[in-house]
mmCIF file of C-alpha atoms and ligand atoms in Angstrom:
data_model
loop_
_atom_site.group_PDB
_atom_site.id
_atom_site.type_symbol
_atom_site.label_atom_id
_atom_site.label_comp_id
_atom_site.label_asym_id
_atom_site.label_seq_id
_atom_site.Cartn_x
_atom_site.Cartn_y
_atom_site.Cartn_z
ATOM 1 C CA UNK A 74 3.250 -15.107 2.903
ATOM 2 C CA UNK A 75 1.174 -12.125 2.336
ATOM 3 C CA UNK A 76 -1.018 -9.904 4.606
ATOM 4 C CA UNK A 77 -4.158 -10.602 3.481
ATOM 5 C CA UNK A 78 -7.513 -9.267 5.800
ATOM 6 C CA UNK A 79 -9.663 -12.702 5.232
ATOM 7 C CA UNK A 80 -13.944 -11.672 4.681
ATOM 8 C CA UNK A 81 -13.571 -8.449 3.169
ATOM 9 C CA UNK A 82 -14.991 -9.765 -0.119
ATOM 10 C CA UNK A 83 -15.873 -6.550 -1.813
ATOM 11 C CA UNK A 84 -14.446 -3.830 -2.837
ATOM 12 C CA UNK A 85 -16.968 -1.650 -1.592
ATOM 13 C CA UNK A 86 -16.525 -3.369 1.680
ATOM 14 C CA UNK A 87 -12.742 -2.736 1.502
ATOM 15 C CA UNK A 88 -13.067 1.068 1.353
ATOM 16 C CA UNK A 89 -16.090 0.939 4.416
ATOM 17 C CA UNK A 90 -13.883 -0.742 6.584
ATOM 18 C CA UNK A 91 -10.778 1.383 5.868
ATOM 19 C CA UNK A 92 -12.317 4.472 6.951
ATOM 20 C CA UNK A 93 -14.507 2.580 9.976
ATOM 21 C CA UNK A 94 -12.486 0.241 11.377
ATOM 22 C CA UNK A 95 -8.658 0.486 9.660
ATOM 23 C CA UNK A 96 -7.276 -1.021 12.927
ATOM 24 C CA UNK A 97 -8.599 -5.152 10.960
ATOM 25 C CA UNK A 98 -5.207 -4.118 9.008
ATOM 26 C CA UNK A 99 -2.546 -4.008 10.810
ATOM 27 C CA UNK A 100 -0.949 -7.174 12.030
ATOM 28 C CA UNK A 101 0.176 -8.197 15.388
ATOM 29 C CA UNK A 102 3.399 -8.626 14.547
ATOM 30 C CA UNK A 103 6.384 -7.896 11.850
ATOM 31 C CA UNK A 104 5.968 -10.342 9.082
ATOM 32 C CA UNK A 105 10.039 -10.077 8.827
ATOM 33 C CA UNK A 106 11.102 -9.993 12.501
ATOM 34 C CA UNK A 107 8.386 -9.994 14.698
ATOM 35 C CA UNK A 108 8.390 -7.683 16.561
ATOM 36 C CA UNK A 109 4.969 -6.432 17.817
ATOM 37 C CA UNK A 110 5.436 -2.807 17.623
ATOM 38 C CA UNK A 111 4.371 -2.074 14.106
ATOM 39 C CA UNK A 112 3.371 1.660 12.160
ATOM 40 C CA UNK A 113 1.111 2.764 10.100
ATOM 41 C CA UNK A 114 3.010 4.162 6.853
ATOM 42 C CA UNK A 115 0.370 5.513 4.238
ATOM 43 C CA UNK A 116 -1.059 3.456 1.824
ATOM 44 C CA UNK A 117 -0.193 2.488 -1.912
ATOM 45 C CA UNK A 118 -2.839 2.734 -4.626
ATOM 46 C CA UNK A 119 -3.895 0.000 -7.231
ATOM 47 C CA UNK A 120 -6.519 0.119 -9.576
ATOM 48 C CA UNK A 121 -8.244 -3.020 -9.087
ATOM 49 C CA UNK A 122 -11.999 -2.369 -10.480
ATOM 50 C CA UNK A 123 -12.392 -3.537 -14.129
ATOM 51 C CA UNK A 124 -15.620 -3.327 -14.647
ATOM 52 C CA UNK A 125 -16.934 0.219 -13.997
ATOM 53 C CA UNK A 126 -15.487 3.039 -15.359
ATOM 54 C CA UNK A 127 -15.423 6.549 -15.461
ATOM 55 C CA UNK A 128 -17.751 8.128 -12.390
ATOM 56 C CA UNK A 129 -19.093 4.955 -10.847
ATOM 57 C CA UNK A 130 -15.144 3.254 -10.973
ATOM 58 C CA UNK A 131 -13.983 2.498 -7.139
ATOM 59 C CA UNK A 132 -10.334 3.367 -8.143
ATOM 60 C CA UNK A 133 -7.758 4.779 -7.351
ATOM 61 C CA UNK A 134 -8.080 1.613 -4.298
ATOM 62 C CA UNK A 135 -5.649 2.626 -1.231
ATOM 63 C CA UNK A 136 -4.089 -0.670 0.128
ATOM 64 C CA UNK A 137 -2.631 0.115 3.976
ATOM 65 C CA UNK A 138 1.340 -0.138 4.739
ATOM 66 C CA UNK A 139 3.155 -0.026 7.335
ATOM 67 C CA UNK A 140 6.560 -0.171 8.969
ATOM 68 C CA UNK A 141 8.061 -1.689 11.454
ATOM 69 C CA UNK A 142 9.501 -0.094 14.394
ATOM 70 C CA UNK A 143 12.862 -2.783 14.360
ATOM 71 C CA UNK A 144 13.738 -3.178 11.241
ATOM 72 C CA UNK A 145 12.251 -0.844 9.774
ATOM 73 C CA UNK A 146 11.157 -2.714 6.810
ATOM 74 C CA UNK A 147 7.522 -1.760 5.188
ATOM 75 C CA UNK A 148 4.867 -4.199 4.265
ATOM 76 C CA UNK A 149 1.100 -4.120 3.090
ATOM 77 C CA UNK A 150 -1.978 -5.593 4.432
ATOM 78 C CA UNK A 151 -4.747 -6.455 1.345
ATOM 79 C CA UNK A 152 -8.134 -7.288 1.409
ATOM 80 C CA UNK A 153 -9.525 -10.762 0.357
ATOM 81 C CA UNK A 154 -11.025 -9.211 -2.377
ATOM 82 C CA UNK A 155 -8.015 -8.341 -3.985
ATOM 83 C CA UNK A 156 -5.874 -11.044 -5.867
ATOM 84 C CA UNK A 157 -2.225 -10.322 -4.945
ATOM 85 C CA UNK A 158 -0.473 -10.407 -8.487
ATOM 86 C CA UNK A 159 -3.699 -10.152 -10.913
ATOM 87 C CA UNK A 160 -5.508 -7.310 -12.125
ATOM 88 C CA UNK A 161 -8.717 -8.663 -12.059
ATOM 89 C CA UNK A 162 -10.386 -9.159 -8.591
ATOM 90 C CA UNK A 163 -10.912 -12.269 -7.057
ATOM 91 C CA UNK A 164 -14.882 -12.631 -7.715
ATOM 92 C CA UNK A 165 -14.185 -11.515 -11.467
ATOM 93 C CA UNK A 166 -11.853 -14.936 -11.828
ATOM 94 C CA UNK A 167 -14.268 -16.920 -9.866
ATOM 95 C CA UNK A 168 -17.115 -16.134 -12.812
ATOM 96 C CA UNK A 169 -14.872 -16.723 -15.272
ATOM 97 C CA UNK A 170 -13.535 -20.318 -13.713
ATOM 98 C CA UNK A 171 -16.834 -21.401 -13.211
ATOM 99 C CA UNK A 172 -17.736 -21.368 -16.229
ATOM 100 C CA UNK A 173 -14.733 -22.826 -17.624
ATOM 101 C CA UNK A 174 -15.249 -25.543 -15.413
ATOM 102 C CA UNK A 175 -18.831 -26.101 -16.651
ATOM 103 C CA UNK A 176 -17.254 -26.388 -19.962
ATOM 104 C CA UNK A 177 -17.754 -23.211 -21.411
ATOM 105 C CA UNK A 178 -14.781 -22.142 -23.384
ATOM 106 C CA UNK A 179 -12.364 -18.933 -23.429
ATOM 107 C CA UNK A 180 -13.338 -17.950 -26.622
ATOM 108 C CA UNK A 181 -17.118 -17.945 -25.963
ATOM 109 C CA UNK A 182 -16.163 -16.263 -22.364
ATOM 110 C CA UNK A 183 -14.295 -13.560 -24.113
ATOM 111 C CA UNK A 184 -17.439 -12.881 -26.171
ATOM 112 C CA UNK A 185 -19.709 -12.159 -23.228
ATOM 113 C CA UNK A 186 -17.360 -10.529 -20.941
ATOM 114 C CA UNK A 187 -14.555 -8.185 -21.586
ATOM 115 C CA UNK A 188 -11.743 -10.335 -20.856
ATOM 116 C CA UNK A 189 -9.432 -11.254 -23.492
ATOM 117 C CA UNK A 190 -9.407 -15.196 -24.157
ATOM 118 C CA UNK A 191 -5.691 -15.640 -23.545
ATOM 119 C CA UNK A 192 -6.270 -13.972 -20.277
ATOM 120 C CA UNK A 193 -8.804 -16.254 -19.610
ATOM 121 C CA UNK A 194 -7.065 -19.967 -20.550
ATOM 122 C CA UNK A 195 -4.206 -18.724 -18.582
ATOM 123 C CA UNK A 196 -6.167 -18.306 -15.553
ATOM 124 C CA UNK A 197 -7.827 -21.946 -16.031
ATOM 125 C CA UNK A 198 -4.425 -23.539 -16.883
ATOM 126 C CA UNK A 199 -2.933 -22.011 -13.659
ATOM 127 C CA UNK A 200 -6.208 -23.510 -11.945
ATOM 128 C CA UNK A 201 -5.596 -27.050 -13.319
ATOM 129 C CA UNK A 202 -1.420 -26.834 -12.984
ATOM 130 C CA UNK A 203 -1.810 -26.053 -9.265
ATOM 131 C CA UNK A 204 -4.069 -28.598 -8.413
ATOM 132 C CA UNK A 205 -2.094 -31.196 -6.987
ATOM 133 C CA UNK A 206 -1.003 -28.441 -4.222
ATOM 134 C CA UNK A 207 -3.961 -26.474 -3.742
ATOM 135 C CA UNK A 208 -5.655 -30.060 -3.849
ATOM 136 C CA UNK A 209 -3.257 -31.174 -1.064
ATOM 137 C CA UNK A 210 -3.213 -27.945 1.038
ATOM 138 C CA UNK A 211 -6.718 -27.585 1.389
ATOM 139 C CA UNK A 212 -7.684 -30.899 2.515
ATOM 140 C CA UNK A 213 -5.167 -30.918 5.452
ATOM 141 C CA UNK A 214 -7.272 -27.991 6.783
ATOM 142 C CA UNK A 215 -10.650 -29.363 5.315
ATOM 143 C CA UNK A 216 -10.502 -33.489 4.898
ATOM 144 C CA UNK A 217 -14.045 -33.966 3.853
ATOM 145 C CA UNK A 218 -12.848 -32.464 0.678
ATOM 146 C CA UNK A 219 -10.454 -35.205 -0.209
ATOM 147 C CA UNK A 220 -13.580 -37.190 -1.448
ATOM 148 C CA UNK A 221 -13.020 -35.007 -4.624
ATOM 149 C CA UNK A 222 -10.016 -35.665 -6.187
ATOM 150 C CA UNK A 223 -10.556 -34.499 -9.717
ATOM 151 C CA UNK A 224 -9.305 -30.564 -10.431
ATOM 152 C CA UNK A 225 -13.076 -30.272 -11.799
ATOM 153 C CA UNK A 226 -15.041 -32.140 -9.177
ATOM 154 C CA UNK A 227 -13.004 -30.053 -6.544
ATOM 155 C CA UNK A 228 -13.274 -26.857 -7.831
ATOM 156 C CA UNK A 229 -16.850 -27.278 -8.627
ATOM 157 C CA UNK A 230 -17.759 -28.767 -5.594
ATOM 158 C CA UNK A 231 -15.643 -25.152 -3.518
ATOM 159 C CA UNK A 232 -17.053 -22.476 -5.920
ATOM 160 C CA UNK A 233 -21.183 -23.969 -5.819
ATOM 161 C CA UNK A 234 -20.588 -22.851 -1.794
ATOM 162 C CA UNK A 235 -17.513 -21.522 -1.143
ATOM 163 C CA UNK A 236 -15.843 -18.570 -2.342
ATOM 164 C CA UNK A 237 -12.450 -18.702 -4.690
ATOM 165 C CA UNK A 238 -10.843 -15.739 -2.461
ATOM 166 C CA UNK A 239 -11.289 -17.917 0.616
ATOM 167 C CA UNK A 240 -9.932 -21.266 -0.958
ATOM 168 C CA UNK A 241 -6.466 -18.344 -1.570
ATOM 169 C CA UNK A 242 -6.571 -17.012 1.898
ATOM 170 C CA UNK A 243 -6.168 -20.666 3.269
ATOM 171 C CA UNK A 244 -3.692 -21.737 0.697
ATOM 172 C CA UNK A 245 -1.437 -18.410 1.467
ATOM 173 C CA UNK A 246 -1.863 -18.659 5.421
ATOM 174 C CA UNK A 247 -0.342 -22.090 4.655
ATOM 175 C CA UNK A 248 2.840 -20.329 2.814
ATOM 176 C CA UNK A 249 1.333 -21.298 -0.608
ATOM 177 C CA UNK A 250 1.976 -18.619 -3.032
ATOM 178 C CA UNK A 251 -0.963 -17.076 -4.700
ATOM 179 C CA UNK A 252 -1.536 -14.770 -7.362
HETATM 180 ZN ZN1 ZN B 545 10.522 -6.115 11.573
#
């Protein structure tokens, strides 16, 4: 499971609460051993804003470690904005799902939005291949959502209210890996 602060859904957001209120971060406990005592170690950098460049780019984005005091092993807290093993943020694959799942295709996508189209039918495939799972995991902690059992019914019926970020908090607080 990862460290991930749930409701900071911006980037923007991200940087305002690491310089107001860094102490969201760090966990209560060692996500190896436990134990409560836990330090902050720097931060790593990633570059996760696609879409601006230049001047008006957030990156370089600093992503808070730390260490803990027994076994010394480091970790990372990120915020829900930030898709764990993707480039793109979180709100960026939402778009680009959403319309996929209103039946727009890749290729047209691609054409509108500076994504390239394999990029963007392997983000839908891993949307429709996880299904059963996220399908499964998310109704145990939400059971009026069972009454959509389709990938596209389910997915529609999450992303017309609900953010995609938040559907990947719950699935990873649940030990479900996400990207
Ligand atoms: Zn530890």
């Amino acid at each position: 499971m990862r460290l991930i602060l749930s409701e900071i859904v911006t980037l923007s957001q991200h940087l305002n609460a690491l310089e107001n209120t860094p102490e969201l971060y760090r966990p209560c406990a060692c996500i190896h051993c436990h134990e409560t005592v836990i330090w902050r170690y720097g931060y790593y950098y990633r570059k996760p804003d696609r879409l601006n460049h230049g001047e008006d780019s957030l990156n370089d984005i600093p992503i808070p470690r730390f260490q803990c005091v027994a076994c010394r092993r480091t970790f990372s807290t990120l915020p829900e904005c930030i898709a764990p093993r993707r480039w793109y943020p979180w709100f960026v694959q939402q778009w680009c799902l959403y319309c996929c799942l209103k039946g727009c295709s890749a290729r047209r996508l691609s054409q509108v939005f500076p994504l390239s189209r394999s990029t963007i039918s392997r983000w839908f495939l891993w949307l429709t291949t996880t299904f059963t799972e996220h399908h499964r995991v998310l109704c145990s902690k939400i059971p009026s959502l069972g009454y959509y059992a389709t990938c596209r019914s389910f997915w529609l019926h999450w992303l017309d209210s609900k953010l995609l970020s938040h559907a990947m908090v719950l699935l990873n607080q649940q030990a479900v890996i996400v990207p």
